[in-house]
Amino acid sequence: MEDIVGLCKRRGFIFQSSEIYGGYNGFYDYGPLGVELRNNIKQAWWRDMVQRRDDIEGLDSTIIMHPKIWKASGHVDGFSDPMVDCKESKLRYRADQLFFAPVTVEGETIGYVSVVECIDQQAVAEKAAAEMKRKMAKQGELGPIELKEYTEAKPEEYALIPSPATGKPGSLTEPREFKLMFETKVGPLADDSAVAYLRPETAQGIFANYKNIVDTGRVKVPFGIAQIGKAFRNEITPRNFIFRSREFEQMEIEYFISPNADWKTLHREWIDTCTDWLVSIGLDRDGITEDIHPEDKLAFYSQATTDLMYQFPHGEQELWGIACRGDYDLKQHQEHSGKSMTIFDEEAKEKYVPHVIEPSLGVDRTLLAVLSAAYTEDEVPNDKGTVEKRTVLKFSPKIAPVKAAIFPLLKNKPELVERAQALYKRLQRRWNVFYDASGAIGRRYRRQDEIGTPFGITIDFDTIEKDGTVTLRDRDTCEQRRVTEGELIQYLEEQIDG
Ligand code: GAP
């Protein structure tokens, strides 16, 4: 993760928000390359999920909506995380990310250890337990360390569990619910009637507009409504770079189906579609696993939820949630708004409130996943044939921030520069490309490798004196071949837009 964060800062992908004021926890800004990568991810999703499908319509709803929407959806009363405070250090933890275990020696409990969720939490806790035994000079076998979430602690254990901040027991509070929605006020009145919320998900904007789209479009069940947009959550512990932030973006689909449909099969189809899409933008299929939520942990309205998990640098974590939400949301809005949410199914000659399957993906989490999948350190020969180390981002051409770099072999030969500039201008009309004339050609390649530019195009003397062909270099294999401009454009088209 440190390497990725360092590269992102160095090459202008991602900066901490408000950095000149010391940063602002949970907020990130995207620099010149980051914004290109981000836009490319969103465009690829929109193209594949909306434009290239006949059964999905797009939407762009507002971030601030009528507060009654959040009452109906259950967010006002129920959208919270359990938190625990350390009274001494004033630090706050998510209770479901804080783990503890009693430390036993020959069956006798000699104290407790605690650890904040991390990739090697078991090893950290075991080390702390061994240290405790040593300090207390206890003889005998240490019992196994069985970590449990702080939410499962018994009230009498709260005072015994050490704070991860101080290492001492007695300062942790019991878990309390912490509301995650950001509040704001709308209009000139400063009283409670003006309270509104920044949306914590884009999904409710879709449910709130479902009737508009049914009434104005030509949709028939099954059909989906897709939306990309900002979401805000006052996360207790934003961390792991852009993985969990307070302002982020979601790409969500509500896919409406008949209550009589075989929802299990449709759910499976969505899980496969989502997995294939992640692979199409460069994630390794083997790195994606499915986490099926056990029935007893499902929200009361949910029929099934499967999360696509990805092996992030900080461990395997949720990337894409695919939930079967039944008719819960539409029925809630029907009840709270008094507006009918039924649709007439022409084929079945039935009127009903449809059920919904919801694939919900974070843009920023996808960006972190593609960055970690692409980040590679390898060794390649330089101009002189000597093998040297390089850092390369092996982005799929579909989402790479810069698609190709155009280099005149020498910058002091006007005929090379002119020809390279002409090609650069031609390619720039369609794609984000880069022109670089400075430094040795090998150094120019390296600079592009580090930001993940898939293709390097060099204009040399053969181009202007012989057959007009250019050298096309592949970022990953470093192989070079000569192609005509026509072949080049066709190849780039296939690789970037295919
Ligand atoms: N409408 C359903 C919903 O919002 P969620 O599991 O809370 O479900 C969906 O969020 C996706 O949004 C997650 O799988 C993740 O990719 C992204 N996401 C959620 N919270 C996030 C956060 N604090 N920072 C970045 N991405 C987040």
Coordinates of C-alpha atoms and ligand atoms in Angstrom, one line a residue:
M1 CA 0.0 0.0 0.0
E2 CA 2.8 2.4 0.9
D3 CA 4.3 2.0 -2.6
I4 CA 1.0 2.6 -4.3
V5 CA 0.3 5.7 -2.1
G6 CA 3.8 7.0 -2.8
L7 CA 3.4 6.5 -6.6
C8 CA 0.0 8.1 -6.6
K9 CA 1.3 11.2 -4.9
R10 CA 4.6 11.4 -6.9
R11 CA 2.9 11.1 -10.3
G12 CA -0.2 13.1 -9.6
F13 CA -2.9 10.5 -9.2
I14 CA -4.2 11.1 -5.7
F15 CA -3.6 13.8 -3.1
Q16 CA -4.8 14.1 0.4
S17 CA -7.6 16.7 0.5
S18 CA -6.6 20.0 2.0
E19 CA -3.0 19.0 2.2
I20 CA -1.7 22.5 2.7
Y21 CA -3.7 22.6 5.9
G22 CA -2.3 19.3 7.1
G23 CA -4.9 17.1 5.3
Y24 CA -8.5 16.2 6.2
N25 CA -9.1 12.6 7.3
G26 CA -11.3 10.6 5.0
F27 CA -11.2 12.9 2.0
Y28 CA -9.0 12.6 -1.1
D29 CA -8.4 14.7 -4.3
Y30 CA -7.7 13.2 -7.7
G31 CA -4.9 14.9 -9.6
P32 CA -4.4 15.1 -13.4
L33 CA -3.8 11.3 -13.9
G34 CA -6.2 10.2 -11.2
V35 CA -9.1 12.1 -12.7
E36 CA -8.5 10.5 -16.1
L37 CA -8.3 7.0 -14.5
R38 CA -11.5 7.7 -12.5
N39 CA -13.4 9.0 -15.5
N40 CA -12.3 6.1 -17.6
I41 CA -13.6 3.6 -15.0
K42 CA -16.9 5.4 -14.9
Q43 CA -17.1 5.6 -18.6
A44 CA -16.3 1.9 -19.1
W45 CA -19.0 1.0 -16.5
W46 CA -21.6 3.3 -18.1
R47 CA -20.8 2.0 -21.6
D48 CA -21.0 -1.6 -20.6
M49 CA -23.9 -1.4 -18.1
V50 CA -26.1 1.2 -19.7
Q51 CA -25.2 2.0 -23.3
R52 CA -24.5 -1.5 -24.5
R53 CA -27.6 -3.0 -22.8
D54 CA -31.1 -2.6 -23.9
D55 CA -32.6 -3.2 -20.5
I56 CA -30.9 -0.5 -18.5
E57 CA -31.7 3.3 -18.3
G58 CA -29.5 6.0 -16.9
L59 CA -30.3 8.6 -14.2
D60 CA -28.5 11.5 -12.5
S61 CA -30.4 12.6 -9.3
T62 CA -29.5 15.2 -6.8
I63 CA -27.2 14.6 -3.8
I64 CA -29.6 16.4 -1.4
M65 CA -33.1 15.0 -1.6
H66 CA -36.3 15.5 0.5
P67 CA -35.5 14.3 4.0
K68 CA -38.6 12.0 4.0
I69 CA -36.7 9.8 1.5
W70 CA -34.2 8.9 4.2
K71 CA -37.0 8.3 6.7
A72 CA -38.7 6.0 4.3
S73 CA -35.6 4.1 3.4
G74 CA -34.8 3.5 7.1
H75 CA -31.5 5.5 7.0
V76 CA -32.6 8.2 9.5
D77 CA -33.4 5.6 12.2
G78 CA -31.0 2.8 11.2
F79 CA -28.0 3.9 9.3
S80 CA -25.3 3.7 11.9
D81 CA -22.2 1.8 13.0
P82 CA -21.3 0.7 16.5
M83 CA -18.5 2.8 17.9
V84 CA -16.4 2.6 21.0
D85 CA -14.4 5.5 22.5
C86 CA -11.2 5.5 24.4
K87 CA -11.8 8.0 27.2
E88 CA -8.1 8.5 27.8
S89 CA -6.7 9.0 24.3
K90 CA -10.1 10.4 22.9
L91 CA -9.6 8.0 19.9
R92 CA -12.7 6.4 18.5
Y93 CA -12.9 2.9 16.9
R94 CA -15.6 1.0 15.1
A95 CA -16.6 -1.7 17.5
D96 CA -16.9 -4.3 14.7
Q97 CA -13.3 -3.5 13.7
L98 CA -11.9 -3.8 17.2
F99 CA -11.0 -7.4 18.4
F100 CA -10.3 -8.7 21.8
A101 CA -9.5 -12.0 23.5
P102 CA -8.9 -13.2 27.0
V103 CA -5.3 -14.4 27.7
T104 CA -5.2 -17.7 29.6
V105 CA -2.3 -19.7 31.1
E106 CA -3.1 -23.2 32.1
G107 CA -6.8 -22.3 32.0
E108 CA -6.5 -19.2 34.2
T109 CA -7.4 -15.8 32.7
I110 CA -4.5 -13.4 33.3
G111 CA -5.8 -10.5 31.3
Y112 CA -7.1 -9.4 27.9
V113 CA -5.5 -8.3 24.6
S114 CA -7.1 -6.0 22.0
V115 CA -6.2 -5.3 18.4
V116 CA -7.6 -3.1 15.6
E117 CA -8.6 -5.0 12.5
C118 CA -5.5 -5.6 10.3
I119 CA -4.1 -8.2 8.0
D120 CA -2.0 -9.9 10.7
Q121 CA -4.3 -9.3 13.7
Q122 CA -4.0 -12.8 15.0
A123 CA -0.2 -12.7 15.1
V124 CA -0.3 -9.2 16.7
A125 CA -2.7 -10.5 19.4
E126 CA -0.6 -13.6 20.1
K127 CA 2.5 -11.5 20.4
A128 CA 0.8 -9.2 22.9
A129 CA -0.4 -12.3 24.9
A130 CA 3.0 -13.8 25.1
E131 CA 4.4 -10.4 26.2
M132 CA 1.7 -10.2 29.0
K133 CA 2.6 -13.7 30.2
R134 CA 6.3 -12.8 30.3
K135 CA 5.8 -9.6 32.2
M136 CA 3.5 -11.3 34.7
A137 CA 6.1 -14.1 35.0
K138 CA 3.5 -16.8 34.6
Q139 CA 4.6 -20.4 34.2
G140 CA 2.8 -22.9 31.9
E141 CA 1.1 -23.1 28.5
L142 CA -0.6 -20.1 26.9
G143 CA -4.1 -20.9 25.9
P144 CA -5.3 -20.3 22.3
I145 CA -6.1 -16.6 21.5
E146 CA -9.6 -16.6 20.1
L147 CA -10.4 -13.1 18.8
K148 CA -13.9 -11.7 19.0
E149 CA -15.4 -8.5 17.8
Y150 CA -15.8 -5.9 20.6
T151 CA -19.6 -5.9 19.8
E152 CA -19.7 -9.4 21.3
A153 CA -18.0 -8.4 24.6
K154 CA -20.1 -8.9 27.7
P155 CA -20.7 -5.8 29.8
E156 CA -18.5 -7.1 32.6
E157 CA -15.6 -7.4 30.1
Y158 CA -15.6 -3.7 28.9
A159 CA -13.5 -2.6 31.9
L160 CA -11.0 -5.5 31.4
I161 CA -10.2 -5.0 27.7
P162 CA -7.2 -2.7 27.0
S163 CA -7.5 0.3 24.8
P164 CA -5.4 -0.2 21.6
A165 CA -4.3 3.4 22.1
T166 CA -2.9 3.1 25.6
G167 CA -2.5 -0.6 26.0
K168 CA -4.3 -0.3 29.4
P169 CA -7.8 -1.5 30.4
G170 CA -10.5 0.7 31.9
S171 CA -10.8 3.4 29.3
L172 CA -13.0 1.9 26.6
T173 CA -16.7 2.7 26.6
E174 CA -19.5 0.2 25.7
P175 CA -20.4 0.1 22.0
R176 CA -22.8 2.9 21.0
E177 CA -24.6 3.5 17.7
F178 CA -23.0 6.3 15.7
K179 CA -25.1 7.9 12.9
L180 CA -23.3 7.9 9.5
M181 CA -25.3 10.4 7.5
F182 CA -24.0 13.9 7.2
E183 CA -26.6 16.5 8.1
T184 CA -26.9 19.9 6.6
K185 CA -29.6 22.7 6.6
V186 CA -31.6 23.8 3.5
G187 CA -33.2 27.2 3.3
P188 CA -33.1 30.3 5.4
L189 CA -34.6 28.7 8.6
A190 CA -32.0 27.4 11.0
D191 CA -34.4 25.1 13.0
D192 CA -35.0 21.4 12.8
S193 CA -37.4 21.7 9.9
A194 CA -34.5 22.7 7.7
V195 CA -32.5 19.5 8.4
A196 CA -31.5 17.6 5.2
Y197 CA -28.9 14.9 4.5
L198 CA -26.1 14.4 2.0
R199 CA -27.0 11.1 0.4
P200 CA -25.1 8.1 1.8
E201 CA -26.0 6.0 -1.3
T202 CA -27.2 6.8 -4.8
A203 CA -29.7 4.0 -4.7
Q204 CA -32.5 6.0 -3.1
G205 CA -32.4 8.6 -5.9
I206 CA -33.2 5.7 -8.2
F207 CA -36.2 4.5 -6.1
A208 CA -37.5 8.0 -5.8
N209 CA -37.4 8.4 -9.6
Y210 CA -38.6 4.9 -10.5
K211 CA -42.1 6.1 -11.1
N212 CA -40.9 8.9 -13.4
I213 CA -38.9 6.5 -15.5
V214 CA -41.7 3.9 -15.7
D215 CA -44.2 6.6 -16.7
T216 CA -42.0 8.4 -19.3
G217 CA -39.9 5.6 -20.7
R218 CA -40.7 2.4 -22.5
V219 CA -39.4 0.1 -20.0
K220 CA -40.8 -3.4 -19.3
V221 CA -39.8 -5.7 -16.5
P222 CA -37.1 -6.9 -16.1
F223 CA -35.3 -3.5 -16.5
G224 CA -32.7 -1.6 -14.6
I225 CA -31.9 2.0 -13.7
A226 CA -28.3 3.0 -13.3
Q227 CA -26.7 5.9 -11.6
I228 CA -23.1 7.1 -10.9
G229 CA -22.7 9.8 -8.3
K230 CA -21.2 11.0 -5.0
A231 CA -22.1 9.5 -1.7
F232 CA -21.1 10.7 1.8
R233 CA -20.8 8.8 5.0
N234 CA -19.3 10.1 8.3
E235 CA -17.2 6.9 8.7
I236 CA -15.9 6.5 12.2
T237 CA -12.6 5.1 11.0
P238 CA -11.9 6.1 7.4
R239 CA -8.7 4.2 6.4
N240 CA -6.7 2.2 4.0
F241 CA -6.2 5.2 1.6
I242 CA -9.3 5.6 -0.7
F243 CA -10.8 2.2 0.4
R244 CA -13.0 3.7 3.1
S245 CA -13.5 7.4 2.8
R246 CA -16.1 9.9 3.9
E247 CA -16.8 11.3 0.4
F248 CA -16.8 8.7 -2.4
E249 CA -18.6 7.8 -5.5
Q250 CA -20.9 4.9 -6.3
M251 CA -22.0 3.1 -9.5
E252 CA -25.3 1.5 -8.7
I253 CA -28.0 -0.4 -10.5
E254 CA -31.5 -1.2 -9.3
Y255 CA -32.6 -4.1 -11.5
F256 CA -36.4 -4.5 -11.3
I257 CA -37.8 -8.0 -11.7
S258 CA -41.2 -9.7 -11.4
P259 CA -42.1 -10.9 -7.9
N260 CA -42.6 -14.3 -9.6
A261 CA -39.2 -14.3 -11.4
D262 CA -36.6 -16.9 -10.5
W263 CA -34.6 -14.3 -8.5
K264 CA -31.9 -16.8 -7.5
T265 CA -30.9 -17.4 -11.2
L266 CA -31.0 -13.7 -11.9
H267 CA -28.9 -12.9 -8.9
R268 CA -26.4 -15.5 -10.1
E269 CA -26.4 -13.9 -13.5
W270 CA -25.6 -10.5 -12.0
I271 CA -22.8 -11.9 -9.9
D272 CA -21.2 -13.3 -13.1
T273 CA -21.8 -10.2 -15.1
C274 CA -20.1 -8.1 -12.4
T275 CA -17.2 -10.5 -12.1
D276 CA -16.7 -10.5 -15.8
W277 CA -16.7 -6.7 -15.9
L278 CA -14.0 -6.5 -13.2
V279 CA -11.9 -8.8 -15.3
S280 CA -12.5 -6.8 -18.4
I281 CA -11.0 -3.7 -16.8
G282 CA -7.9 -5.6 -15.7
L283 CA -8.5 -7.4 -12.4
D284 CA -7.2 -10.9 -12.0
R285 CA -10.1 -13.4 -11.9
D286 CA -8.3 -15.4 -9.3
G287 CA -8.1 -12.4 -7.0
I288 CA -12.0 -12.1 -6.9
T289 CA -13.9 -14.2 -4.5
E290 CA -17.5 -14.4 -3.4
D291 CA -18.7 -13.8 0.1
I292 CA -22.2 -15.1 0.6
H293 CA -23.8 -13.4 3.6
P294 CA -25.2 -16.1 5.9
E295 CA -29.0 -16.0 6.2
D296 CA -29.0 -15.1 9.9
K297 CA -26.8 -12.0 9.2
L298 CA -29.0 -10.6 6.3
A299 CA -30.9 -7.4 6.8
F300 CA -34.6 -8.2 7.5
Y301 CA -35.7 -7.2 4.0
S302 CA -32.9 -8.9 2.1
Q303 CA -33.4 -12.3 0.4
A304 CA -29.7 -12.8 -0.4
T305 CA -26.5 -10.8 -0.6
T306 CA -23.2 -11.8 -2.2
D307 CA -20.2 -9.5 -2.0
L308 CA -17.4 -9.7 -4.6
M309 CA -14.3 -9.6 -2.5
Y310 CA -10.9 -8.5 -3.8
Q311 CA -7.4 -9.0 -2.6
F312 CA -6.5 -5.4 -1.7
P313 CA -3.0 -4.6 -0.4
H314 CA -4.5 -4.4 3.1
G315 CA -6.3 -7.8 2.8
E316 CA -9.4 -9.3 1.2
Q317 CA -12.2 -6.9 1.4
E318 CA -15.6 -6.0 -0.2
L319 CA -15.5 -4.4 -3.6
W320 CA -19.0 -4.9 -5.0
G321 CA -22.2 -5.8 -3.1
I322 CA -24.9 -7.6 -5.1
A323 CA -28.1 -7.7 -3.0
C324 CA -31.6 -9.0 -3.6
R325 CA -33.7 -6.5 -1.8
G326 CA -37.2 -7.8 -2.6
D327 CA -39.8 -5.0 -2.8
Y328 CA -38.8 -3.4 0.5
D329 CA -37.6 0.0 -0.9
L330 CA -40.4 0.6 -3.3
K331 CA -43.0 -0.5 -0.8
Q332 CA -41.5 1.8 1.8
H333 CA -41.7 4.8 -0.6
Q334 CA -45.2 3.8 -1.7
E335 CA -46.3 3.9 2.0
H336 CA -44.5 7.1 2.9
S337 CA -45.2 9.1 -0.3
G338 CA -48.7 7.8 -0.8
K339 CA -47.8 7.2 -4.5
S340 CA -48.4 3.9 -6.2
M341 CA -45.2 2.0 -7.1
T342 CA -47.0 -0.7 -9.1
I343 CA -46.2 -1.5 -12.7
F344 CA -48.4 -3.3 -15.2
D345 CA -46.6 -6.3 -16.7
E346 CA -48.0 -6.6 -20.3
E347 CA -46.8 -10.1 -20.8
A348 CA -48.1 -11.5 -17.5
K349 CA -51.1 -9.2 -17.5
E350 CA -50.5 -8.5 -13.9
K351 CA -50.0 -5.4 -11.8
Y352 CA -47.4 -5.5 -9.0
V353 CA -44.6 -3.7 -7.1
P354 CA -41.5 -5.2 -8.7
H355 CA -38.7 -6.8 -6.7
V356 CA -35.1 -5.6 -7.1
I357 CA -31.6 -6.9 -7.5
E358 CA -29.0 -4.2 -6.6
P359 CA -25.4 -4.4 -7.8
S360 CA -23.6 -1.6 -6.0
L361 CA -20.0 -0.7 -6.6
G362 CA -17.7 2.1 -5.3
V363 CA -15.7 4.0 -7.9
D364 CA -12.8 4.8 -5.5
R365 CA -12.6 1.2 -4.4
T366 CA -12.5 0.0 -8.0
L367 CA -9.7 2.5 -8.6
L368 CA -7.7 1.2 -5.7
A369 CA -8.3 -2.4 -6.9
V370 CA -7.1 -1.6 -10.5
L371 CA -4.1 0.3 -9.1
S372 CA -3.1 -2.6 -6.9
A373 CA -3.7 -5.1 -9.8
A374 CA -1.6 -3.0 -12.1
Y375 CA 1.3 -2.1 -9.8
T376 CA 4.3 -4.2 -10.8
E377 CA 8.0 -4.0 -10.2
D378 CA 10.0 -5.9 -12.8
E379 CA 13.3 -5.9 -14.7
V380 CA 13.7 -5.0 -18.3
P381 CA 16.7 -4.3 -20.6
N382 CA 17.4 -0.6 -21.2
D383 CA 18.6 1.0 -24.5
K384 CA 22.1 -0.5 -24.1
G385 CA 20.8 -4.0 -23.2
T386 CA 21.6 -3.8 -19.5
V387 CA 18.8 -5.2 -17.3
E388 CA 17.3 -2.6 -15.0
K389 CA 14.5 -2.4 -12.4
R390 CA 11.3 -0.5 -13.4
T391 CA 8.0 0.3 -11.8
V392 CA 5.1 -0.2 -14.2
L393 CA 1.4 0.2 -13.9
K394 CA -0.1 -2.5 -16.1
F395 CA -3.5 -0.8 -16.7
S396 CA -5.9 -2.2 -19.2
P397 CA -5.8 0.1 -22.2
K398 CA -9.6 0.6 -21.7
I399 CA -9.0 2.5 -18.4
A400 CA -5.3 3.7 -18.7
P401 CA -5.2 7.5 -18.0
V402 CA -2.9 8.1 -20.9
K403 CA -3.5 5.8 -23.9
A404 CA -0.3 6.4 -25.9
A405 CA 2.8 8.5 -25.8
I406 CA 4.2 10.0 -29.0
F407 CA 8.0 10.5 -29.2
P408 CA 10.1 12.1 -32.0
L409 CA 13.4 10.2 -31.8
L410 CA 15.4 13.4 -31.7
K411 CA 14.0 16.8 -30.6
N412 CA 16.4 18.9 -32.7
K413 CA 15.3 17.4 -36.0
P414 CA 12.4 19.6 -37.2
E415 CA 11.2 17.0 -39.7
L416 CA 10.8 14.3 -36.9
V417 CA 9.2 16.8 -34.6
E418 CA 6.7 18.0 -37.2
R419 CA 5.7 14.4 -38.1
A420 CA 5.3 13.4 -34.4
Q421 CA 3.3 16.6 -33.7
A422 CA 1.0 15.8 -36.6
L423 CA 0.4 12.3 -35.3
Y424 CA 0.0 13.6 -31.7
K425 CA -2.7 16.1 -32.8
R426 CA -4.5 13.4 -34.8
L427 CA -4.6 10.9 -31.9
Q428 CA -5.5 13.7 -29.4
R429 CA -8.8 14.2 -31.2
R430 CA -9.9 10.8 -29.9
W431 CA -7.9 9.9 -26.9
N432 CA -5.9 11.3 -24.0
V433 CA -2.3 11.0 -25.4
F434 CA 1.0 12.5 -24.4
Y435 CA 3.8 14.1 -26.4
D436 CA 7.3 13.9 -25.0
A437 CA 10.5 15.0 -26.8
S438 CA 12.9 15.4 -23.9
G439 CA 15.6 12.9 -22.8
A440 CA 16.8 9.6 -24.0
I441 CA 14.1 7.4 -25.5
G442 CA 14.6 4.8 -22.8
R443 CA 14.0 7.4 -20.1
R444 CA 10.9 8.5 -21.9
Y445 CA 9.6 4.9 -22.0
R446 CA 10.2 4.5 -18.2
R447 CA 8.3 7.7 -17.4
Q448 CA 5.3 6.4 -19.3
D449 CA 5.6 2.9 -17.9
E450 CA 5.3 4.3 -14.4
I451 CA 2.0 6.0 -15.1
G452 CA 0.7 3.0 -17.1
T453 CA 0.6 4.3 -20.7
P454 CA 0.1 1.1 -22.7
F455 CA 1.6 2.2 -26.0
G456 CA 4.7 4.2 -27.0
I457 CA 4.9 5.4 -30.6
T458 CA 8.3 6.6 -31.9
I459 CA 8.8 8.6 -35.1
D460 CA 12.3 8.0 -36.5
F461 CA 14.2 8.5 -39.7
D462 CA 12.6 5.4 -41.4
T463 CA 9.2 7.1 -40.8
I464 CA 10.1 10.2 -42.8
E465 CA 12.6 8.8 -45.2
K466 CA 11.3 5.4 -46.0
D467 CA 7.9 3.9 -45.7
G468 CA 6.1 6.1 -43.2
T469 CA 5.9 3.4 -40.5
V470 CA 6.3 4.2 -36.8
T471 CA 7.6 2.0 -34.0
L472 CA 4.9 0.8 -31.7
R473 CA 6.2 -0.4 -28.3
D474 CA 4.1 -2.5 -25.9
R475 CA 4.4 -1.4 -22.3
D476 CA 4.2 -4.9 -20.7
T477 CA 6.4 -6.9 -23.1
C478 CA 8.6 -4.0 -24.2
E479 CA 8.3 -5.5 -27.7
Q480 CA 8.6 -3.1 -30.6
R481 CA 7.2 -3.5 -34.1
R482 CA 6.8 -1.2 -37.1
V483 CA 3.3 -0.4 -38.2
T484 CA 1.7 2.0 -40.7
E485 CA -0.4 4.9 -39.3
G486 CA -3.5 3.1 -40.6
E487 CA -2.6 -0.1 -38.7
L488 CA -1.8 1.9 -35.6
I489 CA -5.2 3.6 -35.5
Q490 CA -7.0 0.3 -36.0
Y491 CA -4.9 -1.4 -33.3
L492 CA -5.5 1.4 -30.8
E493 CA -9.2 1.4 -31.5
E494 CA -9.4 -2.4 -30.8
Q495 CA -7.4 -2.2 -27.6
I496 CA -8.9 1.0 -26.2
D497 CA -12.5 1.0 -27.3
G498 CA -13.1 -2.7 -27.9
Ligands
GAP1 N1 -27.0 0.9 -2.0 C1 -26.3 -0.2 -1.3 C2 -25.1 0.3 -0.7 O1 -24.8 1.5 -0.7 P1 -22.9 -0.6 0.5 O2 -22.4 -2.0 0.7 O3 -23.1 0.2 1.8 O4 -24.3 -0.7 -0.2 C3 -21.9 -0.3 -1.8 O5 -22.0 0.2 -0.5 C4 -20.4 -0.1 -2.3 O6 -20.0 1.3 -2.1 C5 -19.4 -0.9 -1.5 O7 -19.3 -2.2 -2.0 C6 -18.1 -0.1 -1.8 O8 -17.6 -0.5 -3.0 C7 -18.7 1.3 -1.8 N2 -18.5 2.0 -0.5 C8 -19.3 1.9 0.6 N3 -18.8 2.7 1.6 C9 -17.7 3.3 1.1 C10 -16.7 4.2 1.7 N4 -16.9 4.7 2.9 N5 -15.6 4.5 1.0 C11 -15.5 4.1 -0.3 N6 -16.4 3.2 -0.9 C12 -17.4 2.8 -0.2

